[in-house]
Structures are given as C-alpha cells and as structure tokens.
PDB file of C-alpha atoms in Angstrom:
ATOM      1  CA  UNK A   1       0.000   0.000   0.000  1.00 43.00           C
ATOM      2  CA  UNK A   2       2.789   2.167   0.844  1.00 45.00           C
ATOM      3  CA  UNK A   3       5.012   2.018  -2.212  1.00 43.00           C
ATOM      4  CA  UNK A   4       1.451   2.348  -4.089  1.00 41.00           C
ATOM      5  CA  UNK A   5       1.250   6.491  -2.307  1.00 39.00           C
ATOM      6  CA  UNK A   6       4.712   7.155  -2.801  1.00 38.00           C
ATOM      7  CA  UNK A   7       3.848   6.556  -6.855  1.00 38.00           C
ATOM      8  CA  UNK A   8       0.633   8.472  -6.587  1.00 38.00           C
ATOM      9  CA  UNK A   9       2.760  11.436  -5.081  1.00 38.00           C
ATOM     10  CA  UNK A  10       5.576  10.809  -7.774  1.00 41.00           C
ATOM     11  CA  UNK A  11       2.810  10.745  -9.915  1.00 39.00           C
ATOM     12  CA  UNK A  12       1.628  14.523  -9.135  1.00 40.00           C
ATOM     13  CA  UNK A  13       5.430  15.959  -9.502  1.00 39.00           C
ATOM     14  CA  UNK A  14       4.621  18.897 -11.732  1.00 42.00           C
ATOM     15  CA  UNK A  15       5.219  19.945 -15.489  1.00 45.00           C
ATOM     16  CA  UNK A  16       4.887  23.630 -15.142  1.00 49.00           C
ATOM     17  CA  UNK A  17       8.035  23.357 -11.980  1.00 55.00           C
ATOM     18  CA  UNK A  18      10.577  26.060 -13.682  1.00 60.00           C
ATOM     19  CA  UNK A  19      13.721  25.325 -14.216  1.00 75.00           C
ATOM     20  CA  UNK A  20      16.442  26.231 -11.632  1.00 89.00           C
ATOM     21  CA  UNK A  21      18.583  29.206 -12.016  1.00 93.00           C
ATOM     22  CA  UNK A  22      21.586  28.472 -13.991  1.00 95.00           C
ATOM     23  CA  UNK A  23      24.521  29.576 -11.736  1.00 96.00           C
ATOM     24  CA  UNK A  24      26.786  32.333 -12.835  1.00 98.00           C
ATOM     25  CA  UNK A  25      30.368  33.217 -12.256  1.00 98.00           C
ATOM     26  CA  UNK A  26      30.591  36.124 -13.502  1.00 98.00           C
ATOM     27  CA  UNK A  27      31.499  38.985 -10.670  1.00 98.00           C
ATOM     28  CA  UNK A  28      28.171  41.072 -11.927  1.00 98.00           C
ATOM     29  CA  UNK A  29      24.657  39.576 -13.959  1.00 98.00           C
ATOM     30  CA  UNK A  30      21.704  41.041 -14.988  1.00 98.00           C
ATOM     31  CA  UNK A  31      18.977  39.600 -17.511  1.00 98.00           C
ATOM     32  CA  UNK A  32      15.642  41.421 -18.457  1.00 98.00           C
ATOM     33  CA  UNK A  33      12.938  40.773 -21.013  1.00 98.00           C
ATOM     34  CA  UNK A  34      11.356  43.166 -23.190  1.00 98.00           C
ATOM     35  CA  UNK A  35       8.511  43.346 -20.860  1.00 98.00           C
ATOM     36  CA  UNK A  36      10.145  44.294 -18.112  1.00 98.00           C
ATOM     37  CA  UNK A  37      10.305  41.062 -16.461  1.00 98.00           C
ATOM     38  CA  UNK A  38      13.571  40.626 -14.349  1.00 98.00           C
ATOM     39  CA  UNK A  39      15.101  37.364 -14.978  1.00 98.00           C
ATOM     40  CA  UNK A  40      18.478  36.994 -13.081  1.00 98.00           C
ATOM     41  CA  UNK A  41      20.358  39.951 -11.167  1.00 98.00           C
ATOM     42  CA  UNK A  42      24.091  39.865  -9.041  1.00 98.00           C
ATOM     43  CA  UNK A  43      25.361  42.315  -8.290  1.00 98.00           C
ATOM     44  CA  UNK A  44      23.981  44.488 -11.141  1.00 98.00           C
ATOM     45  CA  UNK A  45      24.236  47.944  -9.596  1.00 98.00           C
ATOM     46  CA  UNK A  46      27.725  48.098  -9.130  1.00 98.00           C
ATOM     47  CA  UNK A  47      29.958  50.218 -10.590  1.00 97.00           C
ATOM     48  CA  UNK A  48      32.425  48.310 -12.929  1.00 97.00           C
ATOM     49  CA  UNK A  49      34.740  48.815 -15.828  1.00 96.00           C
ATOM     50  CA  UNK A  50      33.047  47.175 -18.803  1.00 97.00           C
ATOM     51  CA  UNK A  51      35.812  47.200 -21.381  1.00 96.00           C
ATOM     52  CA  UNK A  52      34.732  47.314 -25.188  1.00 97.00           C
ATOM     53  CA  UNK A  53      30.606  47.126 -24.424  1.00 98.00           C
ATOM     54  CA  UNK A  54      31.672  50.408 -24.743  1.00 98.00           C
ATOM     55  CA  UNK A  55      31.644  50.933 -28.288  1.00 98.00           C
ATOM     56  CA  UNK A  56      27.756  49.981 -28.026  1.00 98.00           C
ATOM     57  CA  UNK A  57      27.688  53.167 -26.980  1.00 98.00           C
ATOM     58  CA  UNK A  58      29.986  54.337 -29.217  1.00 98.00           C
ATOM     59  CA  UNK A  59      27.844  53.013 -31.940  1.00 98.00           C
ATOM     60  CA  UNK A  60      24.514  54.572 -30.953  1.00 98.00           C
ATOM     61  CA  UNK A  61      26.383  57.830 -30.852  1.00 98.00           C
ATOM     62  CA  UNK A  62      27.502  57.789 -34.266  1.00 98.00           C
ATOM     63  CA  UNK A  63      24.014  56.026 -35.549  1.00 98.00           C
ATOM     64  CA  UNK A  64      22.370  59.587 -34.193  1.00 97.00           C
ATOM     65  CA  UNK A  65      25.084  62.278 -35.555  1.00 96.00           C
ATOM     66  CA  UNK A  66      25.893  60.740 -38.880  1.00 96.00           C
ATOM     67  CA  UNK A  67      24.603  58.644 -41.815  1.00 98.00           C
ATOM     68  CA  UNK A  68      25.354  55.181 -43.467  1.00 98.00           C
ATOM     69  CA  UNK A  69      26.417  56.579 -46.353  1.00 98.00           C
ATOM     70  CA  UNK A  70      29.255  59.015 -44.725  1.00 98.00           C
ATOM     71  CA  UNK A  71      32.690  58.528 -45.434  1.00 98.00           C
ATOM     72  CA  UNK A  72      35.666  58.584 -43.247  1.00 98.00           C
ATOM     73  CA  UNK A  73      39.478  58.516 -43.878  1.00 98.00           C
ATOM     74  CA  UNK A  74      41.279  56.612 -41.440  1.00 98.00           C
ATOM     75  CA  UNK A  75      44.740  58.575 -40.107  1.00 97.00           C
ATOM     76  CA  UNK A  76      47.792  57.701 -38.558  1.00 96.00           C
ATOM     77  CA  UNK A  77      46.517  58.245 -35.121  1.00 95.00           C
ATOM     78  CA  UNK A  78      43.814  56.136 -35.347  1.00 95.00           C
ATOM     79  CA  UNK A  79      46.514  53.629 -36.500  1.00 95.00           C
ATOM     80  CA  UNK A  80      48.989  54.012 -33.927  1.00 94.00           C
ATOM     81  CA  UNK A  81      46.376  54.733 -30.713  1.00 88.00           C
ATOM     82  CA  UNK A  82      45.272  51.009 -31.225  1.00 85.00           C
ATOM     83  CA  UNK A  83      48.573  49.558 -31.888  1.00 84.00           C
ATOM     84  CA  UNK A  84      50.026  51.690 -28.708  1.00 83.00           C
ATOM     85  CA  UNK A  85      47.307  50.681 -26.740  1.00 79.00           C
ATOM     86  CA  UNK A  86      47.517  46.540 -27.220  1.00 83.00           C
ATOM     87  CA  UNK A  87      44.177  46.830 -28.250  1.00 89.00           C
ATOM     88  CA  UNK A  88      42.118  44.780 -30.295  1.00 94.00           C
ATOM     89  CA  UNK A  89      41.980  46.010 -34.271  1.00 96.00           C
ATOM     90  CA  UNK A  90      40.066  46.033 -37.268  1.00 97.00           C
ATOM     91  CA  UNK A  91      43.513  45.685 -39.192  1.00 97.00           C
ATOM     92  CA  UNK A  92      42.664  49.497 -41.177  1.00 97.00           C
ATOM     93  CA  UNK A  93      45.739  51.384 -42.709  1.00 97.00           C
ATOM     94  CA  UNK A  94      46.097  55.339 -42.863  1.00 97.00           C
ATOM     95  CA  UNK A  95      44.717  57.004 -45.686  1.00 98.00           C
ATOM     96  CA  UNK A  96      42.242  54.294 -46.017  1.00 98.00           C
ATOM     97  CA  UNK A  97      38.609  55.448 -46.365  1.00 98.00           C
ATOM     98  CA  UNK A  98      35.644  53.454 -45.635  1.00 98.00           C
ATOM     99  CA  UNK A  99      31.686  54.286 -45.461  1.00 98.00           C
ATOM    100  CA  UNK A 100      30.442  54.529 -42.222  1.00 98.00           C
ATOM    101  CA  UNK A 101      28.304  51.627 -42.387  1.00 98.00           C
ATOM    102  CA  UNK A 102      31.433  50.060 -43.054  1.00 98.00           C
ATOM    103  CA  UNK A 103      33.097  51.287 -39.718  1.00 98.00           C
ATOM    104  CA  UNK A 104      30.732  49.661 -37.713  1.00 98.00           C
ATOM    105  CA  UNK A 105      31.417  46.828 -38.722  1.00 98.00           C
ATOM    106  CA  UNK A 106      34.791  47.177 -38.301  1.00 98.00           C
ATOM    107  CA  UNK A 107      33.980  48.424 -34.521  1.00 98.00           C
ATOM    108  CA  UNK A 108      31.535  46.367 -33.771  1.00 98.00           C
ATOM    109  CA  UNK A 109      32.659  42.313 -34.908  1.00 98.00           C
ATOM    110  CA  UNK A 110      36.354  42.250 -34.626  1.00 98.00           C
ATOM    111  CA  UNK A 111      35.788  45.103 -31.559  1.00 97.00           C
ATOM    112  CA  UNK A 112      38.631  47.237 -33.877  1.00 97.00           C
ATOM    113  CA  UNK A 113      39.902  50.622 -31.375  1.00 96.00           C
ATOM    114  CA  UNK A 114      41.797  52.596 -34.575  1.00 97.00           C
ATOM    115  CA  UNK A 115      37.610  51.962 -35.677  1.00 98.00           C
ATOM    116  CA  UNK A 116      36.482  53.249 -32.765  1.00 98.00           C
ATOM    117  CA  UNK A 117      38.960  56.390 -32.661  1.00 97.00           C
ATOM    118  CA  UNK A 118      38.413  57.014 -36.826  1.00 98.00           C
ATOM    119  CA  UNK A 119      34.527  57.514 -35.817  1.00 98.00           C
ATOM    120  CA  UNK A 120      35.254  59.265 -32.457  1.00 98.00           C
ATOM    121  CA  UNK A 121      37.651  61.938 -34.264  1.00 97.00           C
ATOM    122  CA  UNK A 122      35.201  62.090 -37.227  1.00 98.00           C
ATOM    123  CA  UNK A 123      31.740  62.569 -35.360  1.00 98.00           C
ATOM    124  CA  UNK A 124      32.983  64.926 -32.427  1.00 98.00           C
ATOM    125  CA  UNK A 125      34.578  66.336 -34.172  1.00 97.00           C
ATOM    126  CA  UNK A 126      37.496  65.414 -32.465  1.00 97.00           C
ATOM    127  CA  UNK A 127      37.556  62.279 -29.378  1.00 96.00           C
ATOM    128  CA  UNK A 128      36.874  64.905 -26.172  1.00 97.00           C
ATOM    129  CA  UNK A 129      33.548  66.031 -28.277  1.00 98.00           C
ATOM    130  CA  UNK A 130      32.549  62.784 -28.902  1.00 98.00           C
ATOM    131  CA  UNK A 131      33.048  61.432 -25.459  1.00 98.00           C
ATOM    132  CA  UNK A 132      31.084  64.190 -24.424  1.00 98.00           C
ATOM    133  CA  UNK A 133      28.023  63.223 -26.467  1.00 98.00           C
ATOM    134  CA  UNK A 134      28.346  59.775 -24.855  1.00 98.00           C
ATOM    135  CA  UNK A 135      28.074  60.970 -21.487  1.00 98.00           C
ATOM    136  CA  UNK A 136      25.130  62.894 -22.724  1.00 98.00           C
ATOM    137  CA  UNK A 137      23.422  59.965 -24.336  1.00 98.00           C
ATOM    138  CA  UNK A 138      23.956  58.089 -20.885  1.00 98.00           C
ATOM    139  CA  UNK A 139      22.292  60.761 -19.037  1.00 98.00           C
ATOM    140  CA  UNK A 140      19.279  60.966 -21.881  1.00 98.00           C
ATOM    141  CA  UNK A 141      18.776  56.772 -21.417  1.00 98.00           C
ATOM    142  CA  UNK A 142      18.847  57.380 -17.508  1.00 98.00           C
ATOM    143  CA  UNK A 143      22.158  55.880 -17.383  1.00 98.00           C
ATOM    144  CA  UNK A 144      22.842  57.499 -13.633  1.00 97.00           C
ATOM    145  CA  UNK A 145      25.622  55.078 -12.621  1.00 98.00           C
ATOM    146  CA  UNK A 146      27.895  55.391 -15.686  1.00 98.00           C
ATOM    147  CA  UNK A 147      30.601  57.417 -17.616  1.00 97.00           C
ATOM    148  CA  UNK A 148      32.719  57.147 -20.689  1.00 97.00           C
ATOM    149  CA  UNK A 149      36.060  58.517 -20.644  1.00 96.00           C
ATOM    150  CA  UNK A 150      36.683  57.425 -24.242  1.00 96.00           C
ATOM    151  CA  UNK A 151      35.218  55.484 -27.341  1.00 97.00           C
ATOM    152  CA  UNK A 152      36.710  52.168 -26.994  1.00 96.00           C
ATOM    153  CA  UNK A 153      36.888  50.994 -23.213  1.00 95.00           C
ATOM    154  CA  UNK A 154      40.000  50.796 -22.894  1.00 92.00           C
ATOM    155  CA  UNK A 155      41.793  51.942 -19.587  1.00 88.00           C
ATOM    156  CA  UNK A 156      42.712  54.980 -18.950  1.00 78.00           C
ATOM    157  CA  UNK A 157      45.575  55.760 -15.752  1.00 71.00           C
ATOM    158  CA  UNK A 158      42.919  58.453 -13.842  1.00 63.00           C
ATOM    159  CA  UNK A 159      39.355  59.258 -14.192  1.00 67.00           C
ATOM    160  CA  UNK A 160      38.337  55.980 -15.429  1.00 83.00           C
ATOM    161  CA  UNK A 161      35.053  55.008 -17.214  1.00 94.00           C
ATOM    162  CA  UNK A 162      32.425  52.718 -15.245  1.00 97.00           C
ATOM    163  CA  UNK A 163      29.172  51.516 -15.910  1.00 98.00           C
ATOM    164  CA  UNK A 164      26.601  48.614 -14.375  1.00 98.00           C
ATOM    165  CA  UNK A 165      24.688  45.673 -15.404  1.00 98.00           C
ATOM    166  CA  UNK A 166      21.637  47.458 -15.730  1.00 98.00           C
ATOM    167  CA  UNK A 167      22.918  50.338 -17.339  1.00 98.00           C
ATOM    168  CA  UNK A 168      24.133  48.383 -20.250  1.00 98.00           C
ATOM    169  CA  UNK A 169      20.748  46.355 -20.287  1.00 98.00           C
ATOM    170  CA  UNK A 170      19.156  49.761 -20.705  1.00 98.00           C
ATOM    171  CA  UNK A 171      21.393  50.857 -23.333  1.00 98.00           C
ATOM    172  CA  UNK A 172      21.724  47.786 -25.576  1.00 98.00           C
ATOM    173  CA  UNK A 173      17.610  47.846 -25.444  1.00 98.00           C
ATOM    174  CA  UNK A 174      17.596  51.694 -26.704  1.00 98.00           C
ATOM    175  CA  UNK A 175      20.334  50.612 -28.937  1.00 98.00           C
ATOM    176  CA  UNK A 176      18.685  47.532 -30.405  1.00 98.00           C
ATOM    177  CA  UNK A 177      15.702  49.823 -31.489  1.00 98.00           C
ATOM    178  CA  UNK A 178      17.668  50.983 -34.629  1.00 98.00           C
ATOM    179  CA  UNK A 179      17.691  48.279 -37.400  1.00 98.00           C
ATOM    180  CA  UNK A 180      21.314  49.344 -38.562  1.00 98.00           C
ATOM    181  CA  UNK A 181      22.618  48.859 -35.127  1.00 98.00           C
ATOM    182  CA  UNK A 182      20.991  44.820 -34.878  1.00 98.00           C
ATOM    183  CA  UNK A 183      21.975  44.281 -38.585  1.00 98.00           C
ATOM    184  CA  UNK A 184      25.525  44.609 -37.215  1.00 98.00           C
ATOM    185  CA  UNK A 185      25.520  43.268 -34.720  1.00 98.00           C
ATOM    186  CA  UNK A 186      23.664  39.778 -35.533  1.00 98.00           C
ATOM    187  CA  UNK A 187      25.862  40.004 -38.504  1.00 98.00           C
ATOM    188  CA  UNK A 188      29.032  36.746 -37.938  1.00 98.00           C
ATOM    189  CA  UNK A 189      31.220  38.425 -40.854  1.00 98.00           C
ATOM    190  CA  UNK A 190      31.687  40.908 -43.150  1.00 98.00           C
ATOM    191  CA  UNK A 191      33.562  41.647 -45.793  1.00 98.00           C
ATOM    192  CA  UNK A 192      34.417  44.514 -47.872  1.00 97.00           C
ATOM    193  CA  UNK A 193      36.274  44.073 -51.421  1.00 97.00           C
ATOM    194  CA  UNK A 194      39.307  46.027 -52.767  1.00 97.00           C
ATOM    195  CA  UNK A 195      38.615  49.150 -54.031  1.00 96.00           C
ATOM    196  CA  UNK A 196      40.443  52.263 -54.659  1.00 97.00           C
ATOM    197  CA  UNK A 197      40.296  53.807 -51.205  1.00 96.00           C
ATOM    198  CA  UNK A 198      41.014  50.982 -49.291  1.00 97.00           C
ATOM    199  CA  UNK A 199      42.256  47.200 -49.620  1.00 97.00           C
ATOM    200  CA  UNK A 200      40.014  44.095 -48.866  1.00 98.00           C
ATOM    201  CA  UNK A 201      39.252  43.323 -45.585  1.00 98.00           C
ATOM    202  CA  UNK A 202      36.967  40.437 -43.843  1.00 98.00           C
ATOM    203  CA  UNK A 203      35.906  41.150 -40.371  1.00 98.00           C
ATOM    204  CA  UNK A 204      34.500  38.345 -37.758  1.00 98.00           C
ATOM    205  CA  UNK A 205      32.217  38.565 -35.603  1.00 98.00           C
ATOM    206  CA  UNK A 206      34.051  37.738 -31.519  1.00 97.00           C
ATOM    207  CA  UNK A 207      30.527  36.910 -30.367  1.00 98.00           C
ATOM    208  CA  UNK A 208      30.500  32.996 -30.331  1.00 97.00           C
ATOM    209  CA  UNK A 209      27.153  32.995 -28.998  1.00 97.00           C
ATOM    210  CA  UNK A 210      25.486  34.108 -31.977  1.00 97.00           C
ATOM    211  CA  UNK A 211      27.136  30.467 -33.257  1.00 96.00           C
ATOM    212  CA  UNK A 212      25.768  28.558 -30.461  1.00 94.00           C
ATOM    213  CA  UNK A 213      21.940  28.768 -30.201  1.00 94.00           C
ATOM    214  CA  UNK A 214      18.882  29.992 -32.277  1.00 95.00           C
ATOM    215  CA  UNK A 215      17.227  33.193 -31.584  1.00 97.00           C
ATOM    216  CA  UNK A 216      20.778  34.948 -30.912  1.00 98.00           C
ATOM    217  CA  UNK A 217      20.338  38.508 -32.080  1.00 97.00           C
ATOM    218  CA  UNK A 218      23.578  39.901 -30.999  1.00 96.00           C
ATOM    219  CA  UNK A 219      25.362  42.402 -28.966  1.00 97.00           C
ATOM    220  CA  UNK A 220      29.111  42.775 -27.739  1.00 98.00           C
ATOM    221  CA  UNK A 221      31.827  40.835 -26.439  1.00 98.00           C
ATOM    222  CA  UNK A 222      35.012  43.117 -23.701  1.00 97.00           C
ATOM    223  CA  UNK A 223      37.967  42.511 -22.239  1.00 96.00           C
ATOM    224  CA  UNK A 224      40.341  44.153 -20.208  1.00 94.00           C
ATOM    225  CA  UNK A 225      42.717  42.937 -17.412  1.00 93.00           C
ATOM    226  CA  UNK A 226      40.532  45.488 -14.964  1.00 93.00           C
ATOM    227  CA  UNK A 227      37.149  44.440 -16.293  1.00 96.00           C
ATOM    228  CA  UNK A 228      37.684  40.605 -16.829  1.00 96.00           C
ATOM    229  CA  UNK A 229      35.453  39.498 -20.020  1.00 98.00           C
ATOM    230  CA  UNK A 230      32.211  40.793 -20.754  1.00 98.00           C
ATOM    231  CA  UNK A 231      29.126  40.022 -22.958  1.00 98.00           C
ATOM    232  CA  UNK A 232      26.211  41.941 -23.638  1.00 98.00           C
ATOM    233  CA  UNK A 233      23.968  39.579 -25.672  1.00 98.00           C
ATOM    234  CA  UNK A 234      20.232  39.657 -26.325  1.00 98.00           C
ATOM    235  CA  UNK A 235      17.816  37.110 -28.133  1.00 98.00           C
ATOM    236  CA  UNK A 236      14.083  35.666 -29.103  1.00 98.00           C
ATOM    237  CA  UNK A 237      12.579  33.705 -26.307  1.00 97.00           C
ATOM    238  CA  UNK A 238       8.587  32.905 -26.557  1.00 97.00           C
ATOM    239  CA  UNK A 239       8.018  35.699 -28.478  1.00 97.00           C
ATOM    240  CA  UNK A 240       9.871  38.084 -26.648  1.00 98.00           C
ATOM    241  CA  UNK A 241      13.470  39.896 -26.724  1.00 98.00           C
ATOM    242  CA  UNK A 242      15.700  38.758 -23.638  1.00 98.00           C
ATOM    243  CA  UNK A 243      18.615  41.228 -22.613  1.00 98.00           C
ATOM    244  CA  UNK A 244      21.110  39.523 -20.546  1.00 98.00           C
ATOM    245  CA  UNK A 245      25.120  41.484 -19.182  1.00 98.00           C
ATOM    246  CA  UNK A 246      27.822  39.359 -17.683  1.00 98.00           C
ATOM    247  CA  UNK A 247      30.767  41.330 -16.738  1.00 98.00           C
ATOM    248  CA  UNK A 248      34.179  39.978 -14.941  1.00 98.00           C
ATOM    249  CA  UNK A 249      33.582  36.280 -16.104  1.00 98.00           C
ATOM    250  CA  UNK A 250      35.680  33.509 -17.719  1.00 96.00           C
ATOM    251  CA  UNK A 251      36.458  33.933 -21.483  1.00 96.00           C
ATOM    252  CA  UNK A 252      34.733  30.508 -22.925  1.00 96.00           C
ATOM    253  CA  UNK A 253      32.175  30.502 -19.650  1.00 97.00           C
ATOM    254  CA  UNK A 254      30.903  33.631 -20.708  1.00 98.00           C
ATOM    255  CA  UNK A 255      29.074  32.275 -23.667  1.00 98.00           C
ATOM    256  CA  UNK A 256      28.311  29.124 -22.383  1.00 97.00           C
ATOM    257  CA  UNK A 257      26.625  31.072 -19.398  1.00 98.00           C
ATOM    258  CA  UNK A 258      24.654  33.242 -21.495  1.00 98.00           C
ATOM    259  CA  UNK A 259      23.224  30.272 -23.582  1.00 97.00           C
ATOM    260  CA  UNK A 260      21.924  29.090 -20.596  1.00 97.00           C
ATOM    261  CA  UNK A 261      20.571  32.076 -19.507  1.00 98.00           C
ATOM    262  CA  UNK A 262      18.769  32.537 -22.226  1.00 98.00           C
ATOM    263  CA  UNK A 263      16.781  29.358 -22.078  1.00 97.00           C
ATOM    264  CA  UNK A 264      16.212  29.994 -18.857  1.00 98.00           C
ATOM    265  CA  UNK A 265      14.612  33.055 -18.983  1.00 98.00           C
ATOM    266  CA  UNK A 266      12.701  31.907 -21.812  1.00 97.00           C
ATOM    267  CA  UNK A 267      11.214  28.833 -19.558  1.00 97.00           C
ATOM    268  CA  UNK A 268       9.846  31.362 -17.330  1.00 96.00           C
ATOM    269  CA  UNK A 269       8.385  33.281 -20.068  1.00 97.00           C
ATOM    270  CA  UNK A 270       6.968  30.296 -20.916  1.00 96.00           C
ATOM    271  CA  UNK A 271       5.398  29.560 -17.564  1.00 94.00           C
ATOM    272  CA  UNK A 272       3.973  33.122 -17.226  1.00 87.00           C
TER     273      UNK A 272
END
C-alpha cells in the first residue's frame, strides 16, 4: 500500500516546476525581457569597468550624428592609438577610407579601437567632443551610474570610465531599437572588397554565442585585465526579446553562461 502512495505522489510531480537558475560566475549579472520582467540579477548595480561594451555606446552615438552613407578617412593616429594601446583592431591602414556603415562593422565584430577612434575623431569632431556626447546619451537613457572617458573601453591611468549591469541592459535595449545597429551586430562576418580607397578586408564577428543557439540577435563581447570578459547579448525567447550582461567572467564561460541564460529566462516566459 505504501510504495502504491509514494507513486501516486511521484505521480503529481509537476510539469509547469521552472527550471532552476543556472549559476553564474561572472562577478556582476543582470537579464531582463522586453517586458520588463527581471530574470536573473548579481550584483547588477555596481559600478564596474566594462571594457569594449563600450563601443555599443559608441555606436549609438555615431548612428544619431551621422549617416550610413558618410565617409571617413582613417589617419595615422587612429593607427597608432590602437597599436600603442595593445588593443584589439580592425587591421585598417592610414589614408584608407571606408563608409560609415562600413566602420561599424569594423567596430563592432572584430571590436577594432583605430575603428572606434576614426569615428570618435570624425563625429565629435574630435575624441573629447565625442566622449562628451556619450556621457550625454547616458544621461538621456537614464544611465545614472555610468561614464565614458573614451570610445573604446580601454583603460585609462585616472578618471576611469564605469558603468553597471543594468545600465548596459538599458542601453543595448535603446540601442537595439535601430535596425542598422541589430543588422551589425547579428551580422558573424563581413567583408568589404578592394577598391580604390582601401584594400580588402573580412571582419569576424568575436561573439561565439550568436554560433551557439537559435534566436541569438547579438550584442558585444570586452575585455580588459581590470574588467575581466564581458558580454552583452540579447535574443528571441517565446516571443519576446531577452537582454542579458555578464561582466568579470571567464572567457569561454561567458558564452556558455549566457546560452543558458537565455533558455532559462525563456522557460519562465513560458510559464507566465
């Protein structure tokens, strides 16, 4: 009789149980829906270097000032401030000149600094104007806890830029509005052919995620030694758009993290 209860109450274990929260390394986490449903949050409030999610902003700042269809010469210090730097680069050349469609690609897949610091110069004018339309855009979205000090995220010795899990939730939401900006940034390579104003180059996308699961519509992968790796990635889940920030994880967990993330959060969209 007794083993015949203990199936009856195995019997009644439940279908609509969600699944457990996927655990996450990452120092800071935050993961929203387009509804406004909160899915997973650590530490998301705190201040942080995010590395290169900066040039998301970077991005949506240029998106506003210029057009597609602008063109922009490359220079030696564009060049040189990536190269100096260590940072991570789109491979351009000086006196190469490139649409601006065409730069964002360049800043946005391979995550390319003399990109970021060609558009910076161009759209200020100059990289102190530009930065200060950032900071303005920040304070527009309601950005209170962060601040660019230039286009790229890279370090900088005093004064350094900062942001939060939210904040970049919030800004890769607004950002994800414009159709340019997510045609980007879903995009896993581009290429531009030889022409007479600059050579041939193919660009990669570093976000493996949009690689590892359906629905992946983007954003941004960082990395710094004082941020640790980031990823700003959103997707489709049951019909709705899932934001999700890591920040100071593990390079390969990162992605691995966010794919799991994202199912989650689409199970409990799924439950209601």
């Amino acid at each position: 009789m007794g083993s015949v209860v203990v199936a009856l109450v195995v019997g009644v274990s439940s279908p609509a149980l969600a699944a457990d929260e996927p655990t996450v390394g990452a120092k800071a986490a935050y993961v929203i829906d387009s509804a406004g449903t909160v899915h997973l949050g650590k530490r998301e409030t705190k201040r942080v270097p995010v590395a290169s999610l900066v040039k998301i902003m970077t991005a949506y700042v240029v998106l506003r000032e210029g057009s597609l269809s602008d063109t922009v010469t490359i220079t030696s210090t564009d060049v040189k401030y990536a190269a100096k730097n260590g940072a991570a680069t789109a491979g351009l050349r000086k006196g190469e000149r490139f649409t601006t469609r065409d730069l964002l690609y360049a800043l946005m897949l391979p995550s390319g600094a003399d990109a970021a610091n060609a558009l910076a110069r161009h759209y200020g004018p100059g990289k102190t104007a530009f930065v200060a339309k950032m900071n303005r855009a920040a304070r527009e979205l309601g950005l209170a806890d962060t601040r660019y000090t230039n286009a790229d995220g890279m370090p900088t010795p005093a004064n350094g830029g900062y942001s939060t899990a939210v904040d970049q939730a919030r800004l890769a939401q607004a950002a994800l509005r414009s159709t340019a900006f997510t045609t980007v940034v879903g995009t896993r390579t581009h290429k531009v052919g030889k022409t007479a104003v600059h050579r041939a180059h193919t660009w990669r996308n570093l976000n493996k995620l949009l690689t590892r699961t359906d629905g992946v519509v983007g954003v941004k992968t960082g990395y710094t030694n004082a941020a640790g790796y980031c990823l700003l990635f959103a997707g489709e889940r049951n019909g709705l758009q899932v934001v999700g920030v890591l920040l100071g994880d593990g390079n390969e967990r990162r992605f691995s993290t966010a794919e799991k993330l994202l199912d989650y959060a689409g199970e409990q969209i799924a439950l209601g």
